[in-house]
């Protein structure tokens, strides 16, 4: 969708006609770009939601649920230092999941350099929990059991 929107943007930018004669082409390209960008935003908002990665079913690994891809979601609220990563099975109603929340400061050294290897290891541990079936419970279930 975005590729097609970029084609319209490029056509509008590099149209061989001079400006006064290319007003209709330029207007059509701008409207097309706007509509296609809006469609892409709706897809990202309502279909993919907050997923940053959706995979195909893994070929290796000993997952408890077979033939399901993984959906990786993240959350970093505005003005908050806590970063959450949730891994769940894709296209599955009430999917079991694993979730971990860290302070973002945990992944930076004193000089402000990002420690990508440490984040990668933390995500691998989270993925291992999913693979081993050590799922987290819903907040609703925890509340019901405590009452």
mmCIF file of N, CA and C in Angstrom:
data_model
loop_
_atom_site.group_PDB
_atom_site.id
_atom_site.type_symbol
_atom_site.label_atom_id
_atom_site.label_comp_id
_atom_site.label_asym_id
_atom_site.label_seq_id
_atom_site.Cartn_x
_atom_site.Cartn_y
_atom_site.Cartn_z
ATOM 1 N N UNK A 1 0.843 -1.181 0.000
ATOM 2 C CA UNK A 1 0.000 0.000 0.000
ATOM 3 C C UNK A 1 0.894 1.252 0.000
ATOM 4 N N UNK A 2 1.914 1.236 0.880
ATOM 5 C CA UNK A 2 2.783 2.417 0.942
ATOM 6 C C UNK A 2 3.635 2.548 -0.306
ATOM 7 N N UNK A 3 4.016 1.432 -0.935
ATOM 8 C CA UNK A 3 4.771 1.498 -2.182
ATOM 9 C C UNK A 3 3.962 2.225 -3.252
ATOM 10 N N UNK A 4 2.688 1.873 -3.353
ATOM 11 C CA UNK A 4 1.817 2.526 -4.334
ATOM 12 C C UNK A 4 1.665 4.012 -4.016
ATOM 13 N N UNK A 5 1.555 4.354 -2.725
ATOM 14 C CA UNK A 5 1.468 5.760 -2.333
ATOM 15 C C UNK A 5 2.741 6.503 -2.719
ATOM 16 N N UNK A 6 3.898 5.865 -2.556
ATOM 17 C CA UNK A 6 5.166 6.495 -2.937
ATOM 18 C C UNK A 6 5.281 6.664 -4.453
ATOM 19 N N UNK A 7 4.711 5.737 -5.209
ATOM 20 C CA UNK A 7 4.701 5.877 -6.665
ATOM 21 C C UNK A 7 3.902 7.124 -7.052
ATOM 22 N N UNK A 8 2.762 7.335 -6.432
ATOM 23 C CA UNK A 8 1.968 8.536 -6.715
ATOM 24 C C UNK A 8 2.725 9.799 -6.297
ATOM 25 N N UNK A 9 3.424 9.738 -5.152
ATOM 26 C CA UNK A 9 4.201 10.896 -4.705
ATOM 27 C C UNK A 9 5.320 11.210 -5.696
ATOM 28 N N UNK A 10 6.018 10.175 -6.174
ATOM 29 C CA UNK A 10 7.095 10.384 -7.136
ATOM 30 C C UNK A 10 6.554 10.918 -8.463
ATOM 31 N N UNK A 11 5.428 10.395 -8.883
ATOM 32 C CA UNK A 11 4.809 10.869 -10.122
ATOM 33 C C UNK A 11 4.442 12.344 -9.998
ATOM 34 N N UNK A 12 3.902 12.730 -8.862
ATOM 35 C CA UNK A 12 3.555 14.132 -8.640
ATOM 36 C C UNK A 12 4.783 15.032 -8.584
ATOM 37 N N UNK A 13 5.855 14.542 -7.984
ATOM 38 C CA UNK A 13 7.075 15.331 -7.839
ATOM 39 C C UNK A 13 7.819 15.491 -9.169
ATOM 40 N N UNK A 14 7.946 14.392 -9.893
ATOM 41 C CA UNK A 14 8.788 14.391 -11.091
ATOM 42 C C UNK A 14 7.970 14.351 -12.396
ATOM 43 N N UNK A 15 6.774 14.874 -12.357
ATOM 44 C CA UNK A 15 5.931 14.923 -13.556
ATOM 45 C C UNK A 15 6.629 15.736 -14.637
ATOM 46 N N UNK A 16 6.624 15.253 -15.897
ATOM 47 C CA UNK A 16 7.343 15.963 -16.958
ATOM 48 C C UNK A 16 6.664 17.269 -17.403
ATOM 49 N N UNK A 17 5.431 17.465 -17.010
ATOM 50 C CA UNK A 17 4.723 18.681 -17.407
ATOM 51 C C UNK A 17 5.095 19.834 -16.485
ATOM 52 N N UNK A 18 5.167 21.057 -16.995
ATOM 53 C CA UNK A 18 5.415 22.209 -16.116
ATOM 54 C C UNK A 18 4.204 22.455 -15.212
ATOM 55 N N UNK A 19 4.414 23.233 -14.159
ATOM 56 C CA UNK A 19 3.396 23.357 -13.111
ATOM 57 C C UNK A 19 2.008 23.777 -13.552
ATOM 58 N N UNK A 20 1.808 24.843 -14.207
ATOM 59 C CA UNK A 20 0.389 25.198 -14.413
ATOM 60 C C UNK A 20 -0.399 24.123 -15.156
ATOM 61 N N UNK A 21 0.245 23.423 -16.104
ATOM 62 C CA UNK A 21 -0.482 22.402 -16.857
ATOM 63 C C UNK A 21 -0.628 21.101 -16.069
ATOM 64 N N UNK A 22 0.190 20.899 -15.062
ATOM 65 C CA UNK A 22 0.173 19.626 -14.323
ATOM 66 C C UNK A 22 -0.638 19.705 -13.027
ATOM 67 N N UNK A 23 -1.462 20.744 -12.889
ATOM 68 C CA UNK A 23 -2.239 20.883 -11.652
ATOM 69 C C UNK A 23 -3.150 19.696 -11.397
ATOM 70 N N UNK A 24 -3.840 19.210 -12.407
ATOM 71 C CA UNK A 24 -4.755 18.077 -12.220
ATOM 72 C C UNK A 24 -3.987 16.799 -11.849
ATOM 73 N N UNK A 25 -2.862 16.573 -12.524
ATOM 74 C CA UNK A 25 -2.047 15.395 -12.200
ATOM 75 C C UNK A 25 -1.510 15.515 -10.783
ATOM 76 N N UNK A 26 -0.994 16.681 -10.440
ATOM 77 C CA UNK A 26 -0.447 16.898 -9.098
ATOM 78 C C UNK A 26 -1.533 16.744 -8.036
ATOM 79 N N UNK A 27 -2.709 17.304 -8.289
ATOM 80 C CA UNK A 27 -3.824 17.161 -7.341
ATOM 81 C C UNK A 27 -4.249 15.718 -7.185
ATOM 82 N N UNK A 28 -4.348 14.979 -8.308
ATOM 83 C CA UNK A 28 -4.717 13.562 -8.242
ATOM 84 C C UNK A 28 -3.691 12.738 -7.490
ATOM 85 N N UNK A 29 -2.405 13.037 -7.702
ATOM 86 C CA UNK A 29 -1.343 12.311 -6.988
ATOM 87 C C UNK A 29 -1.390 12.608 -5.485
ATOM 88 N N UNK A 30 -1.611 13.871 -5.134
ATOM 89 C CA UNK A 30 -1.694 14.239 -3.713
ATOM 90 C C UNK A 30 -2.885 13.562 -3.034
ATOM 91 N N UNK A 31 -4.019 13.568 -3.703
ATOM 92 C CA UNK A 31 -5.214 12.923 -3.134
ATOM 93 C C UNK A 31 -4.999 11.415 -3.008
ATOM 94 N N UNK A 32 -4.407 10.797 -4.030
ATOM 95 C CA UNK A 32 -4.139 9.353 -3.981
ATOM 96 C C UNK A 32 -3.180 9.016 -2.853
ATOM 97 N N UNK A 33 -2.130 9.822 -2.692
ATOM 98 C CA UNK A 33 -1.162 9.593 -1.609
ATOM 99 C C UNK A 33 -1.848 9.707 -0.249
ATOM 100 N N UNK A 34 -2.679 10.721 -0.098
ATOM 101 C CA UNK A 34 -3.391 10.931 1.160
ATOM 102 C C UNK A 34 -4.312 9.749 1.477
ATOM 103 N N UNK A 35 -5.072 9.294 0.497
ATOM 104 C CA UNK A 35 -6.008 8.176 0.698
ATOM 105 C C UNK A 35 -5.253 6.886 1.027
ATOM 106 N N UNK A 36 -4.201 6.591 0.267
ATOM 107 C CA UNK A 36 -3.439 5.359 0.519
ATOM 108 C C UNK A 36 -2.723 5.397 1.858
ATOM 109 N N UNK A 37 -2.200 6.549 2.256
ATOM 110 C CA UNK A 37 -1.572 6.669 3.575
ATOM 111 C C UNK A 37 -2.609 6.477 4.681
ATOM 112 N N UNK A 38 -3.808 6.988 4.468
ATOM 113 C CA UNK A 38 -4.884 6.791 5.443
ATOM 114 C C UNK A 38 -5.280 5.331 5.567
ATOM 115 N N UNK A 39 -5.363 4.629 4.433
ATOM 116 C CA UNK A 39 -5.683 3.194 4.465
ATOM 117 C C UNK A 39 -4.607 2.431 5.219
ATOM 118 N N UNK A 40 -3.329 2.755 4.954
ATOM 119 C CA UNK A 40 -2.235 2.095 5.667
ATOM 120 C C UNK A 40 -2.313 2.353 7.165
ATOM 121 N N UNK A 41 -2.628 3.583 7.557
ATOM 122 C CA UNK A 41 -2.745 3.897 8.982
ATOM 123 C C UNK A 41 -3.894 3.130 9.627
ATOM 124 N N UNK A 42 -5.006 2.967 8.926
ATOM 125 C CA UNK A 42 -6.125 2.180 9.453
ATOM 126 C C UNK A 42 -5.733 0.708 9.621
ATOM 127 N N UNK A 43 -4.986 0.170 8.652
ATOM 128 C CA UNK A 43 -4.513 -1.219 8.765
ATOM 129 C C UNK A 43 -3.611 -1.370 9.977
ATOM 130 N N UNK A 44 -2.680 -0.442 10.139
ATOM 131 C CA UNK A 44 -1.760 -0.530 11.282
ATOM 132 C C UNK A 44 -2.490 -0.374 12.609
ATOM 133 N N UNK A 45 -3.496 0.472 12.649
ATOM 134 C CA UNK A 45 -4.201 0.738 13.895
ATOM 135 C C UNK A 45 -5.165 -0.376 14.284
ATOM 136 N N UNK A 46 -5.939 -0.883 13.321
ATOM 137 C CA UNK A 46 -7.006 -1.814 13.668
ATOM 138 C C UNK A 46 -6.713 -3.272 13.352
ATOM 139 N N UNK A 47 -5.765 -3.563 12.484
ATOM 140 C CA UNK A 47 -5.461 -4.950 12.141
ATOM 141 C C UNK A 47 -4.216 -5.416 12.876
ATOM 142 N N UNK A 48 -3.127 -4.689 12.691
ATOM 143 C CA UNK A 48 -1.866 -5.105 13.316
ATOM 144 C C UNK A 48 -1.776 -4.636 14.756
ATOM 145 N N UNK A 49 -2.527 -3.636 15.115
ATOM 146 C CA UNK A 49 -2.541 -3.022 16.437
ATOM 147 C C UNK A 49 -1.131 -2.627 16.844
ATOM 148 N N UNK A 50 -0.654 -3.080 17.975
ATOM 149 C CA UNK A 50 0.660 -2.652 18.447
ATOM 150 C C UNK A 50 1.745 -3.686 18.162
ATOM 151 N N UNK A 51 1.508 -4.567 17.215
ATOM 152 C CA UNK A 51 2.495 -5.594 16.884
ATOM 153 C C UNK A 51 3.635 -4.986 16.078
ATOM 154 N N UNK A 52 4.866 -5.284 16.493
ATOM 155 C CA UNK A 52 6.019 -4.831 15.720
ATOM 156 C C UNK A 52 6.546 -5.942 14.832
ATOM 157 N N UNK A 53 6.117 -7.182 15.114
ATOM 158 C CA UNK A 53 6.565 -8.312 14.308
ATOM 159 C C UNK A 53 5.526 -9.420 14.376
ATOM 160 N N UNK A 54 5.159 -9.946 13.219
ATOM 161 C CA UNK A 54 4.283 -11.108 13.129
ATOM 162 C C UNK A 54 5.016 -12.127 12.286
ATOM 163 N N UNK A 55 5.227 -13.328 12.832
ATOM 164 C CA UNK A 55 6.028 -14.336 12.137
ATOM 165 C C UNK A 55 5.148 -15.444 11.568
ATOM 166 N N UNK A 56 5.762 -16.226 10.714
ATOM 167 C CA UNK A 56 5.142 -17.467 10.262
ATOM 168 C C UNK A 56 5.375 -18.509 11.344
ATOM 169 N N UNK A 57 4.677 -19.645 11.304
ATOM 170 C CA UNK A 57 4.930 -20.686 12.308
ATOM 171 C C UNK A 57 6.396 -21.123 12.280
ATOM 172 N N UNK A 58 7.031 -21.211 13.468
ATOM 173 C CA UNK A 58 8.436 -21.605 13.514
ATOM 174 C C UNK A 58 8.641 -23.044 13.047
ATOM 175 N N UNK A 59 9.703 -23.276 12.288
ATOM 176 C CA UNK A 59 10.012 -24.624 11.824
ATOM 177 C C UNK A 59 10.752 -25.421 12.887
ATOM 178 N N UNK A 60 11.519 -24.727 13.724
ATOM 179 C CA UNK A 60 12.220 -25.429 14.799
ATOM 180 C C UNK A 60 11.767 -24.854 16.135
ATOM 181 N N UNK A 61 12.140 -25.497 17.168
ATOM 182 C CA UNK A 61 11.688 -25.095 18.494
ATOM 183 C C UNK A 61 10.610 -26.055 18.975
ATOM 184 N N UNK A 62 10.538 -26.206 20.264
ATOM 185 C CA UNK A 62 9.591 -27.154 20.845
ATOM 186 C C UNK A 62 8.469 -26.386 21.527
ATOM 187 N N UNK A 63 7.684 -25.670 20.728
ATOM 188 C CA UNK A 63 6.595 -24.873 21.276
ATOM 189 C C UNK A 63 5.421 -25.769 21.646
ATOM 190 N N UNK A 64 4.708 -25.380 22.700
ATOM 191 C CA UNK A 64 3.555 -26.158 23.166
ATOM 192 C C UNK A 64 2.414 -26.117 22.157
ATOM 193 N N UNK A 65 2.279 -25.015 21.447
ATOM 194 C CA UNK A 65 1.236 -24.869 20.442
ATOM 195 C C UNK A 65 1.915 -24.848 19.076
ATOM 196 N N UNK A 66 1.595 -25.807 18.259
ATOM 197 C CA UNK A 66 2.242 -25.947 16.949
ATOM 198 C C UNK A 66 1.453 -25.203 15.873
ATOM 199 N N UNK A 67 2.083 -24.959 14.758
ATOM 200 C CA UNK A 67 1.464 -24.384 13.560
ATOM 201 C C UNK A 67 0.844 -23.006 13.768
ATOM 202 N N UNK A 68 1.398 -22.232 14.683
ATOM 203 C CA UNK A 68 0.939 -20.856 14.894
ATOM 204 C C UNK A 68 2.147 -19.933 14.832
ATOM 205 N N UNK A 69 1.987 -18.817 14.142
ATOM 206 C CA UNK A 69 3.029 -17.809 14.121
ATOM 207 C C UNK A 69 3.062 -17.061 15.440
ATOM 208 N N UNK A 70 4.058 -16.229 15.601
ATOM 209 C CA UNK A 70 4.189 -15.446 16.824
ATOM 210 C C UNK A 70 3.890 -13.983 16.532
ATOM 211 N N UNK A 71 3.295 -13.319 17.493
ATOM 212 C CA UNK A 71 3.022 -11.883 17.420
ATOM 213 C C UNK A 71 3.792 -11.243 18.569
ATOM 214 N N UNK A 72 4.658 -10.315 18.220
ATOM 215 C CA UNK A 72 5.452 -9.621 19.235
ATOM 216 C C UNK A 72 4.944 -8.195 19.331
ATOM 217 N N UNK A 73 4.521 -7.834 20.536
ATOM 218 C CA UNK A 73 3.963 -6.508 20.790
ATOM 219 C C UNK A 73 4.848 -5.775 21.800
ATOM 220 N N UNK A 74 4.920 -4.470 21.672
ATOM 221 C CA UNK A 74 5.685 -3.670 22.618
ATOM 222 C C UNK A 74 4.843 -2.513 23.118
ATOM 223 N N UNK A 75 5.249 -1.983 24.254
ATOM 224 C CA UNK A 75 4.549 -0.834 24.812
ATOM 225 C C UNK A 75 5.551 0.014 25.589
ATOM 226 N N UNK A 76 5.610 1.272 25.247
ATOM 227 C CA UNK A 76 6.413 2.255 25.975
ATOM 228 C C UNK A 76 5.558 3.507 26.113
ATOM 229 N N UNK A 77 4.802 3.604 27.225
ATOM 230 C CA UNK A 77 3.919 4.759 27.387
ATOM 231 C C UNK A 77 4.704 6.075 27.383
ATOM 232 N N UNK A 78 4.034 7.116 26.949
ATOM 233 C CA UNK A 78 4.651 8.436 26.909
ATOM 234 C C UNK A 78 5.105 8.858 28.306
ATOM 235 N N UNK A 79 6.297 9.408 28.391
ATOM 236 C CA UNK A 79 6.903 9.911 29.626
ATOM 237 C C UNK A 79 7.145 8.819 30.657
ATOM 238 N N UNK A 80 7.243 7.570 30.224
ATOM 239 C CA UNK A 80 7.468 6.460 31.145
ATOM 240 C C UNK A 80 8.789 5.793 30.803
ATOM 241 N N UNK A 81 9.450 5.249 31.790
ATOM 242 C CA UNK A 81 10.729 4.586 31.549
ATOM 243 C C UNK A 81 10.592 3.079 31.406
ATOM 244 N N UNK A 82 9.394 2.552 31.557
ATOM 245 C CA UNK A 82 9.207 1.097 31.530
ATOM 246 C C UNK A 82 8.760 0.620 30.152
ATOM 247 N N UNK A 83 9.541 -0.299 29.610
ATOM 248 C CA UNK A 83 9.328 -0.859 28.276
ATOM 249 C C UNK A 83 8.823 -2.285 28.436
ATOM 250 N N UNK A 84 7.681 -2.599 27.821
ATOM 251 C CA UNK A 84 7.087 -3.936 27.924
ATOM 252 C C UNK A 84 7.136 -4.639 26.584
ATOM 253 N N UNK A 85 7.454 -5.922 26.620
ATOM 254 C CA UNK A 85 7.433 -6.764 25.431
ATOM 255 C C UNK A 85 6.517 -7.938 25.732
ATOM 256 N N UNK A 86 5.585 -8.212 24.820
ATOM 257 C CA UNK A 86 4.659 -9.331 24.946
ATOM 258 C C UNK A 86 4.812 -10.218 23.720
ATOM 259 N N UNK A 87 4.974 -11.520 23.947
ATOM 260 C CA UNK A 87 5.042 -12.481 22.844
ATOM 261 C C UNK A 87 3.861 -13.428 23.004
ATOM 262 N N UNK A 88 3.081 -13.566 21.935
ATOM 263 C CA UNK A 88 1.909 -14.430 21.962
ATOM 264 C C UNK A 88 1.777 -15.120 20.613
ATOM 265 N N UNK A 89 0.858 -16.049 20.525
ATOM 266 C CA UNK A 89 0.608 -16.750 19.266
ATOM 267 C C UNK A 89 -0.325 -15.911 18.413
ATOM 268 N N UNK A 90 -0.059 -15.874 17.114
ATOM 269 C CA UNK A 90 -0.837 -15.060 16.193
ATOM 270 C C UNK A 90 -2.115 -15.788 15.773
ATOM 271 N N UNK A 91 -3.140 -15.001 15.467
ATOM 272 C CA UNK A 91 -4.424 -15.513 14.976
ATOM 273 C C UNK A 91 -5.017 -16.564 15.905
ATOM 274 N N UNK A 92 -5.003 -16.258 17.178
ATOM 275 C CA UNK A 92 -5.529 -17.193 18.170
ATOM 276 C C UNK A 92 -6.282 -16.389 19.231
ATOM 277 N N UNK A 93 -7.541 -16.687 19.406
ATOM 278 C CA UNK A 93 -8.361 -16.014 20.404
ATOM 279 C C UNK A 93 -7.863 -16.365 21.801
ATOM 280 N N UNK A 94 -7.713 -15.385 22.670
ATOM 281 C CA UNK A 94 -7.230 -15.579 24.036
ATOM 282 C C UNK A 94 -5.928 -16.381 24.062
ATOM 283 N N UNK A 95 -4.994 -15.971 23.231
ATOM 284 C CA UNK A 95 -3.715 -16.659 23.112
ATOM 285 C C UNK A 95 -2.936 -16.603 24.419
ATOM 286 N N UNK A 96 -2.297 -17.720 24.799
ATOM 287 C CA UNK A 96 -1.376 -17.638 25.929
ATOM 288 C C UNK A 96 -0.218 -16.720 25.540
ATOM 289 N N UNK A 97 0.361 -16.062 26.535
ATOM 290 C CA UNK A 97 1.407 -15.099 26.231
ATOM 291 C C UNK A 97 2.428 -15.050 27.360
ATOM 292 N N UNK A 98 3.553 -14.450 27.046
ATOM 293 C CA UNK A 98 4.551 -14.114 28.064
ATOM 294 C C UNK A 98 4.821 -12.628 27.927
ATOM 295 N N UNK A 99 5.029 -11.980 29.062
ATOM 296 C CA UNK A 99 5.229 -10.532 29.056
ATOM 297 C C UNK A 99 6.294 -10.180 30.072
ATOM 298 N N UNK A 100 7.125 -9.243 29.707
ATOM 299 C CA UNK A 100 8.151 -8.759 30.616
ATOM 300 C C UNK A 100 8.246 -7.251 30.473
ATOM 301 N N UNK A 101 8.490 -6.584 31.594
ATOM 302 C CA UNK A 101 8.639 -5.133 31.611
ATOM 303 C C UNK A 101 9.985 -4.794 32.235
ATOM 304 N N UNK A 102 10.719 -3.925 31.567
ATOM 305 C CA UNK A 102 12.020 -3.497 32.047
ATOM 306 C C UNK A 102 12.088 -1.980 32.066
ATOM 307 N N UNK A 103 12.977 -1.457 32.867
ATOM 308 C CA UNK A 103 13.318 -0.047 32.789
ATOM 309 C C UNK A 103 14.240 0.109 31.588
ATOM 310 N N UNK A 104 14.018 1.118 30.760
ATOM 311 C CA UNK A 104 14.873 1.297 29.587
ATOM 312 C C UNK A 104 16.313 1.592 29.989
ATOM 313 N N UNK A 105 16.511 2.109 31.181
ATOM 314 C CA UNK A 105 17.863 2.379 31.665
ATOM 315 C C UNK A 105 18.704 1.126 31.812
ATOM 316 N N UNK A 106 18.045 -0.004 31.891
ATOM 317 C CA UNK A 106 18.751 -1.277 32.030
ATOM 318 C C UNK A 106 19.534 -1.630 30.760
ATOM 319 N N UNK A 107 19.162 -1.056 29.631
ATOM 320 C CA UNK A 107 19.776 -1.386 28.350
ATOM 321 C C UNK A 107 20.740 -0.311 27.843
ATOM 322 N N UNK A 108 21.096 0.642 28.707
ATOM 323 C CA UNK A 108 22.051 1.683 28.348
ATOM 324 C C UNK A 108 23.157 1.737 29.388
ATOM 325 N N UNK A 109 24.389 2.006 28.934
ATOM 326 C CA UNK A 109 25.490 2.121 29.878
ATOM 327 C C UNK A 109 25.593 3.560 30.383
ATOM 328 N N UNK A 110 26.594 3.837 31.224
ATOM 329 C CA UNK A 110 26.712 5.161 31.840
ATOM 330 C C UNK A 110 27.029 6.251 30.820
ATOM 331 N N UNK A 111 27.564 5.867 29.670
ATOM 332 C CA UNK A 111 27.857 6.845 28.624
ATOM 333 C C UNK A 111 26.684 7.043 27.665
ATOM 334 N N UNK A 112 25.591 6.326 27.900
ATOM 335 C CA UNK A 112 24.399 6.468 27.067
ATOM 336 C C UNK A 112 24.383 5.588 25.834
ATOM 337 N N UNK A 113 25.276 4.622 25.768
ATOM 338 C CA UNK A 113 25.327 3.714 24.619
ATOM 339 C C UNK A 113 24.340 2.570 24.823
ATOM 340 N N UNK A 114 23.589 2.253 23.781
ATOM 341 C CA UNK A 114 22.595 1.186 23.826
ATOM 342 C C UNK A 114 23.279 -0.170 23.788
ATOM 343 N N UNK A 115 22.892 -1.071 24.690
ATOM 344 C CA UNK A 115 23.455 -2.417 24.759
ATOM 345 C C UNK A 115 22.503 -3.382 24.058
ATOM 346 N N UNK A 116 22.659 -3.506 22.753
ATOM 347 C CA UNK A 116 21.774 -4.333 21.939
ATOM 348 C C UNK A 116 21.856 -5.805 22.327
ATOM 349 N N UNK A 117 23.050 -6.283 22.665
ATOM 350 C CA UNK A 117 23.218 -7.690 23.038
ATOM 351 C C UNK A 117 22.434 -8.024 24.306
ATOM 352 N N UNK A 118 22.426 -7.124 25.265
ATOM 353 C CA UNK A 118 21.689 -7.368 26.512
ATOM 354 C C UNK A 118 20.184 -7.427 26.249
ATOM 355 N N UNK A 119 19.682 -6.529 25.393
ATOM 356 C CA UNK A 119 18.259 -6.576 25.032
ATOM 357 C C UNK A 119 17.946 -7.865 24.287
ATOM 358 N N UNK A 120 18.822 -8.273 23.384
ATOM 359 C CA UNK A 120 18.616 -9.512 22.620
ATOM 360 C C UNK A 120 18.543 -10.705 23.561
ATOM 361 N N UNK A 121 19.420 -10.762 24.538
ATOM 362 C CA UNK A 121 19.399 -11.866 25.505
ATOM 363 C C UNK A 121 18.123 -11.852 26.338
ATOM 364 N N UNK A 122 17.662 -10.677 26.730
ATOM 365 C CA UNK A 122 16.419 -10.575 27.506
ATOM 366 C C UNK A 122 15.231 -11.068 26.681
ATOM 367 N N UNK A 123 15.192 -10.732 25.386
ATOM 368 C CA UNK A 123 14.103 -11.181 24.513
ATOM 369 C C UNK A 123 14.191 -12.693 24.298
ATOM 370 N N UNK A 124 15.409 -13.226 24.171
ATOM 371 C CA UNK A 124 15.577 -14.675 24.000
ATOM 372 C C UNK A 124 15.071 -15.432 25.233
ATOM 373 N N UNK A 125 15.321 -14.893 26.421
ATOM 374 C CA UNK A 125 14.802 -15.528 27.646
ATOM 375 C C UNK A 125 13.276 -15.502 27.663
ATOM 376 N N UNK A 126 12.701 -14.413 27.220
ATOM 377 C CA UNK A 126 11.243 -14.307 27.145
ATOM 378 C C UNK A 126 10.681 -15.316 26.144
ATOM 379 N N UNK A 127 11.328 -15.449 25.001
ATOM 380 C CA UNK A 127 10.916 -16.428 23.993
ATOM 381 C C UNK A 127 11.055 -17.852 24.518
ATOM 382 N N UNK A 128 12.083 -18.109 25.298
ATOM 383 C CA UNK A 128 12.284 -19.443 25.894
ATOM 384 C C UNK A 128 11.139 -19.771 26.853
ATOM 385 N N UNK A 129 10.669 -18.761 27.609
ATOM 386 C CA UNK A 129 9.518 -18.983 28.498
ATOM 387 C C UNK A 129 8.285 -19.386 27.708
ATOM 388 N N UNK A 130 8.061 -18.752 26.556
ATOM 389 C CA UNK A 130 6.920 -19.113 25.712
ATOM 390 C C UNK A 130 7.094 -20.534 25.190
ATOM 391 N N UNK A 131 8.290 -20.850 24.750
ATOM 392 C CA UNK A 131 8.564 -22.172 24.204
ATOM 393 C C UNK A 131 8.354 -23.265 25.254
ATOM 394 N N UNK A 132 8.696 -22.967 26.497
ATOM 395 C CA UNK A 132 8.548 -23.947 27.575
ATOM 396 C C UNK A 132 7.138 -23.979 28.164
ATOM 397 N N UNK A 133 6.260 -23.115 27.697
ATOM 398 C CA UNK A 133 4.884 -23.115 28.186
ATOM 399 C C UNK A 133 4.713 -22.432 29.527
ATOM 400 N N UNK A 134 5.631 -21.571 29.909
ATOM 401 C CA UNK A 134 5.534 -20.835 31.178
ATOM 402 C C UNK A 134 4.821 -19.507 30.928
ATOM 403 N N UNK A 135 3.530 -19.609 30.649
ATOM 404 C CA UNK A 135 2.733 -18.452 30.247
ATOM 405 C C UNK A 135 2.389 -17.572 31.437
ATOM 406 N N UNK A 136 2.140 -16.302 31.153
ATOM 407 C CA UNK A 136 1.669 -15.368 32.164
ATOM 408 C C UNK A 136 0.155 -15.442 32.234
ATOM 409 N N UNK A 137 -0.394 -15.031 33.339
ATOM 410 C CA UNK A 137 -1.845 -15.029 33.534
ATOM 411 C C UNK A 137 -2.392 -13.647 33.223
ATOM 412 N N UNK A 138 -3.638 -13.606 32.773
ATOM 413 C CA UNK A 138 -4.316 -12.328 32.556
ATOM 414 C C UNK A 138 -4.508 -11.635 33.888
ATOM 415 N N UNK A 139 -4.502 -10.306 33.846
ATOM 416 C CA UNK A 139 -4.747 -9.529 35.067
ATOM 417 C C UNK A 139 -6.145 -9.835 35.612
ATOM 418 N N UNK A 140 -7.105 -10.072 34.723
ATOM 419 C CA UNK A 140 -8.468 -10.404 35.145
ATOM 420 C C UNK A 140 -8.518 -11.713 35.900
ATOM 421 N N UNK A 141 -7.751 -12.718 35.430
ATOM 422 C CA UNK A 141 -7.715 -14.011 36.112
ATOM 423 C C UNK A 141 -7.082 -13.887 37.491
ATOM 424 N N UNK A 142 -6.004 -13.082 37.600
ATOM 425 C CA UNK A 142 -5.359 -12.888 38.891
ATOM 426 C C UNK A 142 -6.324 -12.260 39.893
ATOM 427 N N UNK A 143 -7.096 -11.263 39.421
ATOM 428 C CA UNK A 143 -8.040 -10.583 40.291
ATOM 429 C C UNK A 143 -9.142 -11.538 40.729
ATOM 430 N N UNK A 144 -9.669 -12.359 39.813
ATOM 431 C CA UNK A 144 -10.737 -13.289 40.160
ATOM 432 C C UNK A 144 -10.260 -14.322 41.178
ATOM 433 N N UNK A 145 -9.012 -14.797 41.037
ATOM 434 C CA UNK A 145 -8.514 -15.804 41.966
ATOM 435 C C UNK A 145 -8.270 -15.223 43.351
ATOM 436 N N UNK A 146 -7.923 -13.931 43.422
ATOM 437 C CA UNK A 146 -7.641 -13.296 44.714
ATOM 438 C C UNK A 146 -8.915 -12.943 45.464
ATOM 439 N N UNK A 147 -10.071 -12.937 44.793
ATOM 440 C CA UNK A 147 -11.320 -12.538 45.482
ATOM 441 C C UNK A 147 -11.989 -13.693 46.166
#
